[in-house]
Short mmCIF file of C-alpha atoms in Angstrom, two decimals:
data_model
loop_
_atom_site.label_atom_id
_atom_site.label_comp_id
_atom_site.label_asym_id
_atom_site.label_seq_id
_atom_site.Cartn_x
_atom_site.Cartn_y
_atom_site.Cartn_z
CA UNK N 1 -7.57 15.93 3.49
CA UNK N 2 -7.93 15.96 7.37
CA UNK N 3 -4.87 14.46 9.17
CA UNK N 4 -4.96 13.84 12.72
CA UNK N 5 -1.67 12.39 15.18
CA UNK N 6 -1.99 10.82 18.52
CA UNK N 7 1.18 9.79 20.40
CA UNK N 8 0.99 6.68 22.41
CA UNK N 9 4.10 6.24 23.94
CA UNK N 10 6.35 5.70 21.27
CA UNK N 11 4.05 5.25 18.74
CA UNK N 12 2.41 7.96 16.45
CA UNK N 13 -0.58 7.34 14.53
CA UNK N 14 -1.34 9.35 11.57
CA UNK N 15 -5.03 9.17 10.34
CA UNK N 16 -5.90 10.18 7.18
CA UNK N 17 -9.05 11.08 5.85
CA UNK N 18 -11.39 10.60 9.37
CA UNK N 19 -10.92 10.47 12.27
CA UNK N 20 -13.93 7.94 13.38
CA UNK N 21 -11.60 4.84 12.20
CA UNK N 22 -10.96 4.03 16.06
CA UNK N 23 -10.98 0.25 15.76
CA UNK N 24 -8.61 0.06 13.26
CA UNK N 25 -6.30 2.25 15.35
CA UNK N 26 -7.21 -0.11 18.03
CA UNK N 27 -6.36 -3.49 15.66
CA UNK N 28 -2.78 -1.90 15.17
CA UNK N 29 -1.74 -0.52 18.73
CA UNK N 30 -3.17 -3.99 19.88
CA UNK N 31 -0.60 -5.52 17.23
CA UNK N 32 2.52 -3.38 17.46
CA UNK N 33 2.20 -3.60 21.78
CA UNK N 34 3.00 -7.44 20.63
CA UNK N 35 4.50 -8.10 17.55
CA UNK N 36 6.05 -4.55 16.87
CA UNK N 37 7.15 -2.97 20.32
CA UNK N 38 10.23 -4.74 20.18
CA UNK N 39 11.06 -4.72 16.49
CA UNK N 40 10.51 -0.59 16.37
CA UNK N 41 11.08 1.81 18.34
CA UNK N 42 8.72 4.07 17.17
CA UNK N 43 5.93 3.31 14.11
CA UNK N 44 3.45 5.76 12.41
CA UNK N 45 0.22 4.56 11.82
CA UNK N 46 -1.83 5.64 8.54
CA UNK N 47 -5.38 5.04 8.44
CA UNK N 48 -6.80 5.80 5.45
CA UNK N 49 -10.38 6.03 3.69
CA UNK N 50 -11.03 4.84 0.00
CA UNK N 51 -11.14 8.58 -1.13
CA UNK N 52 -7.54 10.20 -2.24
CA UNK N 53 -6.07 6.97 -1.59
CA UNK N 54 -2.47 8.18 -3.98
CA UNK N 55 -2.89 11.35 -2.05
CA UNK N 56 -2.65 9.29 1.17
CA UNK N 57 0.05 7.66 -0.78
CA UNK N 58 2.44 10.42 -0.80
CA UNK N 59 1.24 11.98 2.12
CA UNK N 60 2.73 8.63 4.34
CA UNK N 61 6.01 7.96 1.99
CA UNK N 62 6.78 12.12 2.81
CA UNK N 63 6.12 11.18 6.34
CA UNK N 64 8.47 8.55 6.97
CA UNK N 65 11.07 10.07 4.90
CA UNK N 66 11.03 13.25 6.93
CA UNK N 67 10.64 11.20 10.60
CA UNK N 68 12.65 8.16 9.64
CA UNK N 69 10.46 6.15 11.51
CA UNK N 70 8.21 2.70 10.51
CA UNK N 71 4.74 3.47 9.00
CA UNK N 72 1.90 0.99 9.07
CA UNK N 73 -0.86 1.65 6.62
CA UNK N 74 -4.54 0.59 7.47
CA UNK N 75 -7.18 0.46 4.71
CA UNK N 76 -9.39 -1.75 2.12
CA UNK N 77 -8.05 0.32 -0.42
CA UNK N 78 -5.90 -2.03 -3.50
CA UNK N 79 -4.49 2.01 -3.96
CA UNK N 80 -2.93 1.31 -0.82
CA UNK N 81 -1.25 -1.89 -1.66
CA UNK N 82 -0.06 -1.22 -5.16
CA UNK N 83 1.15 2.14 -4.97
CA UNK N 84 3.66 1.57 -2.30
CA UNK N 85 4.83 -1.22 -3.97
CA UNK N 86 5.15 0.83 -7.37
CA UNK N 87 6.65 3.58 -5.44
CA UNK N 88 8.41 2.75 -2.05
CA UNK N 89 12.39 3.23 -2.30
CA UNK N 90 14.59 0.85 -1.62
CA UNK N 91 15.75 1.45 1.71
CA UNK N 92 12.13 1.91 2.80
CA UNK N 93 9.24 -0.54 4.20
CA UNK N 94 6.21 0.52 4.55
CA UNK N 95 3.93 -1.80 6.11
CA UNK N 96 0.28 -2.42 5.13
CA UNK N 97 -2.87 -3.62 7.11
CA UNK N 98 -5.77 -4.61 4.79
CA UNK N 99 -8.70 -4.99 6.77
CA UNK N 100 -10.74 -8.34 6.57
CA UNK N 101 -14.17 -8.79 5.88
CA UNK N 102 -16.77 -11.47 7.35
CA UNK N 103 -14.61 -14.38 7.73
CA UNK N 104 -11.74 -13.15 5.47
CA UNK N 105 -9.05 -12.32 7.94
CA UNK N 106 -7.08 -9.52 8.53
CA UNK N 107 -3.65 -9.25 6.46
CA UNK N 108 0.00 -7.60 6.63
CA UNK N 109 1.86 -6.88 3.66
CA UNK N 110 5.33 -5.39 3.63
CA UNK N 111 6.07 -2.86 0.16
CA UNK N 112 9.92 -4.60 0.57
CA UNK N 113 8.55 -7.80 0.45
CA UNK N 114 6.19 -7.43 -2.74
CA UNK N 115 8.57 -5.69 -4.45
CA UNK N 116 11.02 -8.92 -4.17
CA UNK N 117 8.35 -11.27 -5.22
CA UNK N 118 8.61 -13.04 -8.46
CA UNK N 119 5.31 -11.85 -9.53
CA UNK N 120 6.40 -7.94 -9.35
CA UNK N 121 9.91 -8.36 -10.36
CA UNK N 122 8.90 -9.66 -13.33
CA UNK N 123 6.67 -6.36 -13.61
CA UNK N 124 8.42 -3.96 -11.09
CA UNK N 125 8.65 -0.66 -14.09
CA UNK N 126 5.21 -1.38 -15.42
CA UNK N 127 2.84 -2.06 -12.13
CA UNK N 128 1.21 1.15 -12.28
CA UNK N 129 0.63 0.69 -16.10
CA UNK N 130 -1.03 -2.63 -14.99
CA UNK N 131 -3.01 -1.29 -12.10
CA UNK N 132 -4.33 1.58 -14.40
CA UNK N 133 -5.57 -0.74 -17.13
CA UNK N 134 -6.84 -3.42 -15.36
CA UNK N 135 -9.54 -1.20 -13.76
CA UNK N 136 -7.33 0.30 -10.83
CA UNK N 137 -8.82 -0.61 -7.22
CA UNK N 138 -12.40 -2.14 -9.06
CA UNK N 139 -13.19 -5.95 -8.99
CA UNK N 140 -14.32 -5.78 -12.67
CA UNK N 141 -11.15 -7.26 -13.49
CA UNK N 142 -9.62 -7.05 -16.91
CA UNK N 143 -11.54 -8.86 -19.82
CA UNK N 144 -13.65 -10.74 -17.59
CA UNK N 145 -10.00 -11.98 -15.86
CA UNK N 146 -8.83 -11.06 -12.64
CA UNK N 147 -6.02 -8.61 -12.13
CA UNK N 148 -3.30 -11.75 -11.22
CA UNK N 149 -4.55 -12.78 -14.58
CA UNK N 150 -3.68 -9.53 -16.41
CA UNK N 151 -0.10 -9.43 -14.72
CA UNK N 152 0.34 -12.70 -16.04
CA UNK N 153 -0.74 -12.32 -19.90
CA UNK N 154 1.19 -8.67 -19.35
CA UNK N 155 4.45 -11.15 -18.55
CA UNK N 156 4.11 -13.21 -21.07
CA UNK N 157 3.62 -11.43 -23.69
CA UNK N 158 6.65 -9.57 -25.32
CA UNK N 159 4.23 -7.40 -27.97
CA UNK N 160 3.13 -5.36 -24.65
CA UNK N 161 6.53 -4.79 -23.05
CA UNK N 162 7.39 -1.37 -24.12
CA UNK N 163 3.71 0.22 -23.82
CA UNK N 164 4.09 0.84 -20.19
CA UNK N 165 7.56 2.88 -20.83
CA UNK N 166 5.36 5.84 -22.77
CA UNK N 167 2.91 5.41 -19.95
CA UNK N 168 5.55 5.96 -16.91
CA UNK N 169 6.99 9.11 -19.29
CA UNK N 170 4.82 10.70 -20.58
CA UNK N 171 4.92 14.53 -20.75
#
C-alpha cells in the first residue's frame, strides 16, 4: 500500500492507495478551508481506493490515534463506512466523504454519529457479522433485499441474535 502526505498549512492529507486522486483532495481542502478551518485545527485527509479498503481501515484509525488529530476519509468504498463505524472508539470521530455519482451528491458521515443511530445501536456488536453476510461492499444485497433490509430482519429476529457472538470470537 503506497501512502503519500502533503501538508497544507495545518492540514495533512494522507492518501492511500494512489496518488492520482487530486480532485478529491481538492473537494476536501475546498471543504475544510470553509466548514472545517475553524472547527479543527489540524485534519488528516485519507483518500482511499476500493482495493485494501480494512487495510486503509486500520491504517487511518492508527493514524489519528498516534497524531491526535481529525481524519476525513474520502472514498466510494461501503468498507469505508461500515468499518469505522464497527470499529471507531468512543472518544474518536472519524469523518467520512463518500463521493457522489451523476446527480447523486456528495455526502459526510461522522463514525460518532452512526454509531448513536437507532439503526446501529440496535446492531452495534454484530455490524460486521451483518456486513459480511449480506455480501460486504456488493449491491447484490441479501436474498434479493437490500442491506437496510437485512439489518432489519437481523433486529427483529431473536433466533439470529447470538450467531454474530461466535463470528466476532472466533479463534
Amino acid at each position: 500500500m503506497m501512502l503519500s502526505a502533503v501538508k497544507l498549512e495545518s492540514h495533512y492529507i494522507i492518501i492511500a492507495g494512489t496518488s492520482s486522486n487530486t480532485g478529491a483532495v481538492s473537494k476536501v481542502v475546498e471543504v475544510c478551508g470553509v466548514g472545517f478551518h475553524s472547527s479543527f485545527r489540524s485534519l488528516v485527509v485519507v483518500v482511499c481506493t476500493t482495493d485494501d479498503a480494512g487495510v486503509h481501515v486500520r491504517v487511518f484509525l492508527e493514524t489519528s490515534e498516534k497524531i491526535k488529530k481529525q481524519v476525513v476519509v474520502i472514498g466510494q468504498d461501503l468498507d469505508l463506512l461500515v468499518l469505522p463505524t464497527a470499529l471507531t472508539p468512543d472518544y474518536m470521530d472519524i469523518l467520512m466523504l463518500k463521493e457522489g455519482k451523476g446527480k447523486v451528491k456528495d455526502r459526510f458521515y461522522s463514525s460518532k454519529d452512526l454509531q448513536n443511530s437507532n439503526l446501529v445501536i440496535e446492531c452495534k456488536k454484530s455490524i460486521l457479522f451483518l456486513h459480511a453476510i449480506s455480501g460486504c461492499d456488493t449491491t447484490s444485497g441479501f436474498y434479493g433485499k437490500g442491506k437496510l433490509q437485512a439489518v432489519q430482519l437481523f433486529n427483529h429476529s431473536k433466533y439470529l441474535k447470538d450467531i454474530p457472538e461466535m463470528f466476532n470470537n472466533s479463534k
